[in-house]
Coordinates of C-alpha atoms in Angstrom, one line a residue:
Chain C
X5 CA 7.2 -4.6 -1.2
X6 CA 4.0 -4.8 1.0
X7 CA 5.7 -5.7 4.6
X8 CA 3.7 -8.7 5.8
X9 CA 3.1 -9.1 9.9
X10 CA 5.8 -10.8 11.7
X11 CA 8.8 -8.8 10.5
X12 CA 8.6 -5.7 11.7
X13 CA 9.2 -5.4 15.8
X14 CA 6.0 -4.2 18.0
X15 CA 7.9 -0.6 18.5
X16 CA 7.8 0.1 14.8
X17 CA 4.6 -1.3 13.7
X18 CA 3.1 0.3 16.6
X19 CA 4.4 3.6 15.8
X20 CA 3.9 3.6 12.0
X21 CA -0.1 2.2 13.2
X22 CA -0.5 5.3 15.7
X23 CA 1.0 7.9 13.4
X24 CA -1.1 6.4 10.2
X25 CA -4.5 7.2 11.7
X26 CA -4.2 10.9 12.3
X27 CA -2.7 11.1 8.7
X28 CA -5.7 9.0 7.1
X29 CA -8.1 11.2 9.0
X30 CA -6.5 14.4 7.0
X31 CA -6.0 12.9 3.5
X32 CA -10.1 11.8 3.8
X33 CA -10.7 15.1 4.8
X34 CA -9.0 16.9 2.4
X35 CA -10.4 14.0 -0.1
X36 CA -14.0 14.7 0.7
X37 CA -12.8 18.6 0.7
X38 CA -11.3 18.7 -2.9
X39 CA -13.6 15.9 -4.7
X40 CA -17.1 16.9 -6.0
X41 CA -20.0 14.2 -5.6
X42 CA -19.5 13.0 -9.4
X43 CA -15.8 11.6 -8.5
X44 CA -17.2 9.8 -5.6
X45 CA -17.2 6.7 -7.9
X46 CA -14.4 7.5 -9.5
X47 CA -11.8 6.8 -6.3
X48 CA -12.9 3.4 -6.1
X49 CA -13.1 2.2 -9.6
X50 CA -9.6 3.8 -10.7
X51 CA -8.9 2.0 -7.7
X52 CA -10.2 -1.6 -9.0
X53 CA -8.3 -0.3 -12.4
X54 CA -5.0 -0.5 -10.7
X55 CA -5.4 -3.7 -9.4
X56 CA -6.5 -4.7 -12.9
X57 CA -3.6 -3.2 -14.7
X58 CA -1.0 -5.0 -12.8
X59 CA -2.3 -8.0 -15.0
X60 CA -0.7 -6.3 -17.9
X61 CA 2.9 -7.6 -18.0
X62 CA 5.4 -4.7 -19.6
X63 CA 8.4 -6.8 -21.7
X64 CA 11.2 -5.9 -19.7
X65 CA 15.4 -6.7 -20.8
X66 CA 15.9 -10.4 -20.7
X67 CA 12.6 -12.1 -20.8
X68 CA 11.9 -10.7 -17.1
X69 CA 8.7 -8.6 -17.0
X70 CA 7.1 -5.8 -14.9
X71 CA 4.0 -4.0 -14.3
X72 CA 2.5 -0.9 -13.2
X73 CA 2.3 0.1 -9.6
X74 CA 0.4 3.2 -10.1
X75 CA 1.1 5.5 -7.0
X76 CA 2.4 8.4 -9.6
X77 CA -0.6 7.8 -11.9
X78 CA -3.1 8.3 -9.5
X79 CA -1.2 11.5 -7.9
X80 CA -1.4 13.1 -11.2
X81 CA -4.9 12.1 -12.7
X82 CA -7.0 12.9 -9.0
X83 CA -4.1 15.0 -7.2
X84 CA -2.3 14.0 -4.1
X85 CA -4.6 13.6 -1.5
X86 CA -7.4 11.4 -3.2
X87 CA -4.7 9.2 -4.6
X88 CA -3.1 8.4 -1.7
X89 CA -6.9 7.6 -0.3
X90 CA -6.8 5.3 -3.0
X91 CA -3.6 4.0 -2.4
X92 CA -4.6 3.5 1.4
X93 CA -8.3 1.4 -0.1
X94 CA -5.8 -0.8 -2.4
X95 CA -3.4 -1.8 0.5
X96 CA -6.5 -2.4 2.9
X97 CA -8.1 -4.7 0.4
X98 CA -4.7 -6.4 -0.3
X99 CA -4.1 -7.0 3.3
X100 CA -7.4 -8.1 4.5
X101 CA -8.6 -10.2 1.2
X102 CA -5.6 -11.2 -0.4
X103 CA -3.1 -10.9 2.6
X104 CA -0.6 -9.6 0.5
X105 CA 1.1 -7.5 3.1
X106 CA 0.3 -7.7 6.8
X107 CA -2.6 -6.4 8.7
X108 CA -0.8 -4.8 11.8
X109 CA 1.8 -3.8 9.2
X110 CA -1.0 -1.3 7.5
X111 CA 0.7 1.5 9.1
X112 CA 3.5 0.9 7.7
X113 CA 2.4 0.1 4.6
X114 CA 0.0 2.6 4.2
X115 CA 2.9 5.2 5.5
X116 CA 5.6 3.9 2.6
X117 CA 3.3 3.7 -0.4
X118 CA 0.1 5.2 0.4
X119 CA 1.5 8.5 2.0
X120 CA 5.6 8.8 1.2
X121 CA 5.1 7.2 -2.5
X122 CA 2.1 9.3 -4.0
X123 CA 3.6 12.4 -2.5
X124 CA 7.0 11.8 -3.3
X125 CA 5.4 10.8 -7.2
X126 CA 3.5 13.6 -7.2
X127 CA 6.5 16.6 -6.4
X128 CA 8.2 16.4 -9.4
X129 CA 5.3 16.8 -11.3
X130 CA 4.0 19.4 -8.8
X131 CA 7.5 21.4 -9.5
X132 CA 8.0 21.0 -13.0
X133 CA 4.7 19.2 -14.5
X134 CA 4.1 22.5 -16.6
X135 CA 7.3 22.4 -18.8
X136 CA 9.1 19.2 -18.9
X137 CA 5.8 17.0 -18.3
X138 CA 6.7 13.6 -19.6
X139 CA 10.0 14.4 -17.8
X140 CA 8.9 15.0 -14.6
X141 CA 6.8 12.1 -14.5
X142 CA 9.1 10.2 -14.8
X143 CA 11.6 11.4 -12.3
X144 CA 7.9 11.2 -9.8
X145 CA 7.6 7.6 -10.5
X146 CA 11.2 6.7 -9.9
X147 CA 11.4 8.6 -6.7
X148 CA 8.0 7.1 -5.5
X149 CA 9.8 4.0 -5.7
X150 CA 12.9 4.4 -4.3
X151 CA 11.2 6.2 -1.2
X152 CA 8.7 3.4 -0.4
X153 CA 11.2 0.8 -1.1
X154 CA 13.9 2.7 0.8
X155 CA 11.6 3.1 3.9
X156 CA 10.2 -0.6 4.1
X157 CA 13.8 -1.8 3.7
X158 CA 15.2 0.6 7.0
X159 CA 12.2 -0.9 8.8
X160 CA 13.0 -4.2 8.1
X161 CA 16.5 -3.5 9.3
X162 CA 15.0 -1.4 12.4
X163 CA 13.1 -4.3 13.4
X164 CA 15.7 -6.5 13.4
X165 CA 16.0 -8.6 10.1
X166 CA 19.1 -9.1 9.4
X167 CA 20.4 -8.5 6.3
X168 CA 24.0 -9.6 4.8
X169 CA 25.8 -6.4 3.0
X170 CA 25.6 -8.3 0.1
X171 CA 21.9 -9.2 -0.1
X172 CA 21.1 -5.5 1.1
X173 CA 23.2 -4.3 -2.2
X174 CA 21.6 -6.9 -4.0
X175 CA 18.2 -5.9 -2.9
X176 CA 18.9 -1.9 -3.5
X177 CA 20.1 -2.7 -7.4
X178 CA 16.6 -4.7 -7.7
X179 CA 14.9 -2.3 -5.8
X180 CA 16.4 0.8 -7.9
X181 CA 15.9 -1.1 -11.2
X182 CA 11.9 -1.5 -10.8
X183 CA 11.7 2.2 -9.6
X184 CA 13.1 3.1 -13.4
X185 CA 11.1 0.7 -15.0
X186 CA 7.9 2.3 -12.9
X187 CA 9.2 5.3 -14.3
X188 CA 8.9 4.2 -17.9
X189 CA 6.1 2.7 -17.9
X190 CA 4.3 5.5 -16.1
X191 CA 5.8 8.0 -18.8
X192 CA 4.7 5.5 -21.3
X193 CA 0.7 5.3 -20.1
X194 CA 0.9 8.9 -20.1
X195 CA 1.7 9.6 -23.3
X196 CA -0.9 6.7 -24.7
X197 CA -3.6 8.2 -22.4
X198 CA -2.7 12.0 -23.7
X199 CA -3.2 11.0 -27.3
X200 CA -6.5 9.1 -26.7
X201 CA -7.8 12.1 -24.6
X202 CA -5.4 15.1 -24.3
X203 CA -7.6 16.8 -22.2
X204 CA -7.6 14.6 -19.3
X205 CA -5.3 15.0 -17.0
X206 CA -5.4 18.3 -14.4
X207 CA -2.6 20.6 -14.6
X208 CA 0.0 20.8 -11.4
X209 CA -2.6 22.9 -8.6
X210 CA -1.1 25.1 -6.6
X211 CA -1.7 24.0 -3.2
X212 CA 1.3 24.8 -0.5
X213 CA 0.4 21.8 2.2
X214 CA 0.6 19.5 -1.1
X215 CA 4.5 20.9 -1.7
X216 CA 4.9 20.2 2.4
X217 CA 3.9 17.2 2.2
X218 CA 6.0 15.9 -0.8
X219 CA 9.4 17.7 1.1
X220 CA 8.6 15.8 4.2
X221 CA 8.3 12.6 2.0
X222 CA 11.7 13.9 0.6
X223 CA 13.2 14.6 3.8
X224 CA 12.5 11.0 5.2
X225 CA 13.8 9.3 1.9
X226 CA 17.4 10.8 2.6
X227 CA 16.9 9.7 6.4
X228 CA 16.2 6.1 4.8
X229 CA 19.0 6.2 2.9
X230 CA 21.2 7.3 5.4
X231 CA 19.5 4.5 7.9
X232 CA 19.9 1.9 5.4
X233 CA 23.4 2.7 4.1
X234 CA 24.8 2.7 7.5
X235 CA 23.4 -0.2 8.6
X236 CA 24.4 -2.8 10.5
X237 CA 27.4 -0.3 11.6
X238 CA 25.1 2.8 12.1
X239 CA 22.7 1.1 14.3
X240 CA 25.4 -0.8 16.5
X241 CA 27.5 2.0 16.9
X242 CA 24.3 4.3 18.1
X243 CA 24.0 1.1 20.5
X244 CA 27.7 0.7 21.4
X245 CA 27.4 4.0 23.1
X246 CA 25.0 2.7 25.5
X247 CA 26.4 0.5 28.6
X248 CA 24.0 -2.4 28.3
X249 CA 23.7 -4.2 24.8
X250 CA 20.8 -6.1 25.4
X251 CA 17.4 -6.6 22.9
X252 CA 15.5 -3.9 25.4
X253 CA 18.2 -1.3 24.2
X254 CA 17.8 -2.8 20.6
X255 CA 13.8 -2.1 21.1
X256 CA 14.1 1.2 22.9
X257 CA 16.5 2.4 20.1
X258 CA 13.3 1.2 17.5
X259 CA 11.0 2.9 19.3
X260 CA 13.2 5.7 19.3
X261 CA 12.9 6.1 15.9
X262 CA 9.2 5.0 15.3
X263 CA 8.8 8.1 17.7
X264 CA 10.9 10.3 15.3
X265 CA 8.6 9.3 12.4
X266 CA 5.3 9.8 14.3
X267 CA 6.6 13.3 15.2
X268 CA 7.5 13.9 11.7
X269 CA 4.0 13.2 10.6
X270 CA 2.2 14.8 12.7
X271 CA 4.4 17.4 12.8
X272 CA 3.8 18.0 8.7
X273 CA -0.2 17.5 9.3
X274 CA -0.3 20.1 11.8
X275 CA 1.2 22.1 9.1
X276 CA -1.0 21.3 6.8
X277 CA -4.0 22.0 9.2
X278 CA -2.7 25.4 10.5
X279 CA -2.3 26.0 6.3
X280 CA -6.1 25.1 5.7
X281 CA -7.2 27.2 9.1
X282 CA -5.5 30.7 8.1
X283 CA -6.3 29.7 4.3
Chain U
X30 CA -20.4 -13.7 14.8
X31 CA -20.5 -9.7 15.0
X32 CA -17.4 -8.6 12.8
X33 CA -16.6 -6.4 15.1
X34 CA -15.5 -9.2 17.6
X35 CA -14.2 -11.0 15.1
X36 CA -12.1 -8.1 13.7
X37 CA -10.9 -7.0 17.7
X38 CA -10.2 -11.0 17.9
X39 CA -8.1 -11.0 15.2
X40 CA -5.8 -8.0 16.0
X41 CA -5.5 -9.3 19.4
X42 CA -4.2 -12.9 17.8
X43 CA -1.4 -10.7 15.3
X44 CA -0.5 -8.9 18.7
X45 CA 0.3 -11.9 20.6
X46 CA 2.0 -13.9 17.6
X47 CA 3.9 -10.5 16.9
X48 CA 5.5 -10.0 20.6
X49 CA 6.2 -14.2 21.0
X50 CA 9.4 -15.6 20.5
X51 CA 9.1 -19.3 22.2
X52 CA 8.4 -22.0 20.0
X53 CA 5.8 -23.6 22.4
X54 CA 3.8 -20.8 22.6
X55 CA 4.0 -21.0 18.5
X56 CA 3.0 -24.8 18.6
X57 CA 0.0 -23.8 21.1
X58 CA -1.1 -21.0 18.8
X59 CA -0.9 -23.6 15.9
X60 CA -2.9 -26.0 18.0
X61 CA -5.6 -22.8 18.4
X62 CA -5.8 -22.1 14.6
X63 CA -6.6 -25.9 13.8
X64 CA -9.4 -26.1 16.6
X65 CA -10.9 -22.9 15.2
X66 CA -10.7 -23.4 11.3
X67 CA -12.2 -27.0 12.5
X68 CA -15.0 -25.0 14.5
X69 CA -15.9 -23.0 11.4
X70 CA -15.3 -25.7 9.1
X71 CA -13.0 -23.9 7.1
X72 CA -10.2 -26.5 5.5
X73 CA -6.8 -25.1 6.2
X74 CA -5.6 -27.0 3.6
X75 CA -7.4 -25.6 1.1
X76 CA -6.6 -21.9 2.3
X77 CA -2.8 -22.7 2.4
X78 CA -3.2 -24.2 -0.6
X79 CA -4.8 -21.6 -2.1
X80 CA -1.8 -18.9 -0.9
X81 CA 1.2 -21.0 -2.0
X82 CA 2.8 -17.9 -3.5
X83 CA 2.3 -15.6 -0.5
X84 CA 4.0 -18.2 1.7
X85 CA 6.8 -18.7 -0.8
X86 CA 7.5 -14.6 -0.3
X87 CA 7.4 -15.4 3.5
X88 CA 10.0 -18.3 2.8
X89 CA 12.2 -16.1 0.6
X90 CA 12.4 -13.1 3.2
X91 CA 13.0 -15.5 5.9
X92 CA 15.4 -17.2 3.7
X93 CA 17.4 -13.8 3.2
X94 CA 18.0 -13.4 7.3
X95 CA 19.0 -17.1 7.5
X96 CA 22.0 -16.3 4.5
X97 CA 22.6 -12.9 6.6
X98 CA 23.8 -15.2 9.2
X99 CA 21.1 -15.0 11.9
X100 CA 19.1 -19.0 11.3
X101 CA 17.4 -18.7 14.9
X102 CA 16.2 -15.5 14.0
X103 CA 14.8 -16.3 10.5
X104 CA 12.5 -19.5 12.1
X105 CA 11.1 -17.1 14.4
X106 CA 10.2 -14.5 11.3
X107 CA 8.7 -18.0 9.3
X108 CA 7.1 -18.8 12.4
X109 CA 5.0 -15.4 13.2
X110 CA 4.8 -14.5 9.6
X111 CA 3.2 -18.0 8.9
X112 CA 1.0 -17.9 11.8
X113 CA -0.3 -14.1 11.2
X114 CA -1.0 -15.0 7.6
X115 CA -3.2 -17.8 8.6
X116 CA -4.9 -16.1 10.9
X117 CA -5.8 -13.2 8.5
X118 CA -7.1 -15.6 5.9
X119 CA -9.3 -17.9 8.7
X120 CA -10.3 -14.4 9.6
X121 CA -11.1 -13.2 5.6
X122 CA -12.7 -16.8 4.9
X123 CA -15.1 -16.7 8.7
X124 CA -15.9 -12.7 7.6
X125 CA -18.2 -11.6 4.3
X126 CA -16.4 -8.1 2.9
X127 CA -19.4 -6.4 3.4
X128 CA -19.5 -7.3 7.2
X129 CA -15.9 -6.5 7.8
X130 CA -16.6 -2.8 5.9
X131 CA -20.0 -2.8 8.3
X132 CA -17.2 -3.0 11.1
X133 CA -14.8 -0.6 10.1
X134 CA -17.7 2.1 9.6
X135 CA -18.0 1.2 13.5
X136 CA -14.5 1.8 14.3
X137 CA -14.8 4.9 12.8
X138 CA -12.9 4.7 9.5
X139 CA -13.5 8.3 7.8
X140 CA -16.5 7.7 4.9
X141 CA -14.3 8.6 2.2
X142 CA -12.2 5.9 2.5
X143 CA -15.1 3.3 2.8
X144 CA -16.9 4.3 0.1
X145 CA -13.5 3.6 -1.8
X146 CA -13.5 0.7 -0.7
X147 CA -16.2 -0.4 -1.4
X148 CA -16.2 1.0 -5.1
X149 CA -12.8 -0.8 -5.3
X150 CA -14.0 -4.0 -4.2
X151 CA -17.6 -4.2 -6.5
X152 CA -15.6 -3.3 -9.5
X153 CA -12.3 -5.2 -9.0
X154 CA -13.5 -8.2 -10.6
X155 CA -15.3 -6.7 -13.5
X156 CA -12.7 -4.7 -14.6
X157 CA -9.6 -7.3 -13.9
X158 CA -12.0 -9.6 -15.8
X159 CA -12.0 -6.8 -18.9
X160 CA -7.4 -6.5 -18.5
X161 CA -7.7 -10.4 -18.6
X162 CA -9.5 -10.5 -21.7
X163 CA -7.1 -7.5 -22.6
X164 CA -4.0 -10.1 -22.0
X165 CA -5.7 -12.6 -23.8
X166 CA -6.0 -10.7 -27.3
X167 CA -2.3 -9.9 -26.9
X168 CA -1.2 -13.1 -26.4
X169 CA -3.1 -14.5 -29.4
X170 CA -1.4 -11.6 -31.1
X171 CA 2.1 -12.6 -29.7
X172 CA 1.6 -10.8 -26.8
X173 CA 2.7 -7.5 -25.6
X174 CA 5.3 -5.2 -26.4
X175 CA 6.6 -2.0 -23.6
X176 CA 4.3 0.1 -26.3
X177 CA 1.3 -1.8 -26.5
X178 CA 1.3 -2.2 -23.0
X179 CA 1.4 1.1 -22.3
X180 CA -1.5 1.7 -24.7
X181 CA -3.4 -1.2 -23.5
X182 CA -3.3 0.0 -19.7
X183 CA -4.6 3.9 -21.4
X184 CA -7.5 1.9 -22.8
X185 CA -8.5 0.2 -19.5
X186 CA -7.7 4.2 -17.8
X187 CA -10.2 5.5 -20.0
X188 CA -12.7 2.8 -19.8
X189 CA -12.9 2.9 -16.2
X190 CA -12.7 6.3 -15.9
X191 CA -16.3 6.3 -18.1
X192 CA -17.6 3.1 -16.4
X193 CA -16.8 5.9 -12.9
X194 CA -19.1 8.9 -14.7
X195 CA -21.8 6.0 -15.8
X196 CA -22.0 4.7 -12.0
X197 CA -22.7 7.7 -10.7
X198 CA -25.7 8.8 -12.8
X199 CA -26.7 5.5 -12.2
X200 CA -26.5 5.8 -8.8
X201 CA -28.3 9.6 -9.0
X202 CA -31.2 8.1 -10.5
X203 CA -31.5 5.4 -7.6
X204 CA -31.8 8.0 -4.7
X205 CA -28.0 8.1 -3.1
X206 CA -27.5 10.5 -0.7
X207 CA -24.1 10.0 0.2
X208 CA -23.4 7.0 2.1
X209 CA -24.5 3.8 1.3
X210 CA -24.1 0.9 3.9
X211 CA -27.4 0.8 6.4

């Protein structure tokens, strides 16, 4: 799921690029904010520990396996913020070291997991952590899934990779099934780490620019959806409207909407901000 | 070479492969890439080698636009995905980490981050090395079940989050201050 370079079109990776370094800027911030000194460490090696883990293969039906991503995990065991810092370390080392997703696709990346996926994980728990815990962790890894899988698959198709309806189904049913499986096996470490420790793990924290955050993630997964389940139509249509159908349209209509997500970011960190200022 | 160049190089190189559609200018930046993994004695075939299942997930994307009907398009994907990723690793294997994360600090990446990096990258090996050994009592025990996964991945959560609390009075009682690259 980590977009390499040469997919996505200049428009898109440009946009996601400009709008991820405004939104990096606040989650360090906030980061250096929320943590005390002692968990200066701590980032970085439960960092290294999710790269680790996904060495532990999870049995799943049929002889296939799967293993941990970890988005959710981190959400819940260092809050939001620091987690998706973590999240953003993990995808720079990735791209740069093991070039496991692309290096002007960071932006996006960093935007679909880092940012969408640990906040997206991270409501549920936020909203109903307290009662139904086990529950709602669940439901926070499933979504944190289905976002960031939902929002690299609309780039893609943004960008211009076409996809047959058939292979884009095919690719949803794969793409819902490993966001249930994250699901249980992120319930599943949860419950082993509360009986080695049950004191571990900090209870849901009240902050509002968290909770705006995590509906902005949740607004842009229905736009994905809606992108992606219109799509090839949706797009050509929007285009059919226009008199010339040539590639600039094609890459003006991308921009378009790289724009649109740039605005919605910074739209939600100037929230945030104006939140921390009258705070 | 200063990182930094070698870092602005590099984004420069991605740009250009990322906005090109002719297949000469793919053959000439080809032709670019051989001369300079030849200037820093780098072998390309040991690098591609090396990243056989990256450039298999490269082949199966493209693969996916070429059955969605759209074969011209698909080559140009494999050609600008291929070239990129070669790029990045000539780029990884000319650059020590610790440079690269010297040249971030320059371009102003906020500390925070860095310093997870950085954590991230010093301890990646030791504790992947402790989930390998992990994998290795399982399978000599018929491996893993969905349970003793999960409890096996709470082991490794708890270990590292103690290995975390250990490292930082060990760095307290060397003098850190806050930041450490100089």
């Amino acid at each position: 799921m980590h977009i390499p370079d040469g997919f996505l079109s200049a428009p898109v990776w440009a946009a996601l690029d400009v709008a991820a370094v405004p939104a990096v800027g606040i989650l360090a911030r906030r980061t250096h904010a929320s943590i005390d000194d002692r968990r200066i460490p701590l980032l970085g090696v439960l960092g290294a520990f999710v790269f680790a883990a996904q060495m532990i293969n999870f049995p799943v039906a049929a002889g296939t396996s799967s293993h941990l991503v970890g988005g959710t995990l981190l959400a819940i065991a260092l809050g939001p913020s620091s987690a998706a810092i973590v999240m953003v370390a993990i995808i720079a080392i990735q791209a740069f070291v093991f070039q496991d997703g692309g290096i002007l696709a960071l932006g996006a990346n960093v935007f679909n997991m880092a940012i969408a996926g640990v906040f997206a994980g991270y409501l549920p728990y936020r909203l109903w952590g307290a009662k139904h815990r086990l529950l709602a962790i669940f439901a926070g890894a499933t979504l944190s899934i289905a976002l960031s899988a939902a929002l690299a698959l609309s780039e893609l198709l943004i960008s211009g990779v076409a996809i047959s309806r058939s292979l884009l189904l095919l690719s949803i049913a794969i793409f819902g099934a490993s966001a249930i499986i994250e699901g249980a096996i992120t319930a599943a470490v949860v419950r082993a780490i509360d009986r080695l420790r049950p004191d571990w793990i900090r209870a849901p924290r009240a902050s509002r620019s968290s909770t705006i955050f995590a509906f902005a993630a949740l607004a842009l997964l229905i736009v994905a959806i809606v992108i992606a389940s219109t799509h090839p139509d949706g797009i050509e249509n929007l285009l059919a409207v226009a008199p010339a159908q040539s590639s600039w349209m094609k890459k003006a209509a991308a921009g378009f909407f790289g724009i649109a997500l740039a605005f919605v970011v910074c739209f939600g960190t100037a929230k945030v901000l104006a939140r921390r200022r009258s705070a | 070479m200063d990182a930094r160049i070698k870092l602005v190089a590099l984004v420069v190189s991605l740009i250009a492969i990322s906005i090109t559609s002719s297949n000469l200018a793919f053959a000439v930046y080809s032709a670019m890439l051989v001369v300079l993994a030849a200037g820093t004695r780098i072998s390309l075939g040991k690098l591609l080698g090396k990243a056989w299942a990256m450039l298999a997930f490269l082949l199966a994307l493209a693969l996916v636009v070429f059955l969605s009907g759209e074969p011209a398009r698909a080559i140009i994907f494999l050609e600008r995905s291929t070239l990129s990723a070669i790029a990045a690793m000539l780029f990884i294997a000319a650059t020590p980490v610790n440079d690269l994360i010297r040249a971030l600090d320059w371009f102003r990446v906020p500390n925070p981050l860095l310093l997870t990096i950085q954590f991230l990258y010093r301890y990646l090996f030791v504790i992947s090395n402790q989930a390998r050994q992990m994998r290795f009592a399982a399978a000599s025990r018929g491996g893993f079940r969905f349970r003793s996964a999960a409890g096996a991945i709470a082991v490794l959560f708890m270990r590292s989050w103690q290995r975390a609390d250990g490292i930082y009075s060990a760095m307290l009682a060397r003098g850190f201050t806050g930041k450490f690259l100089q």
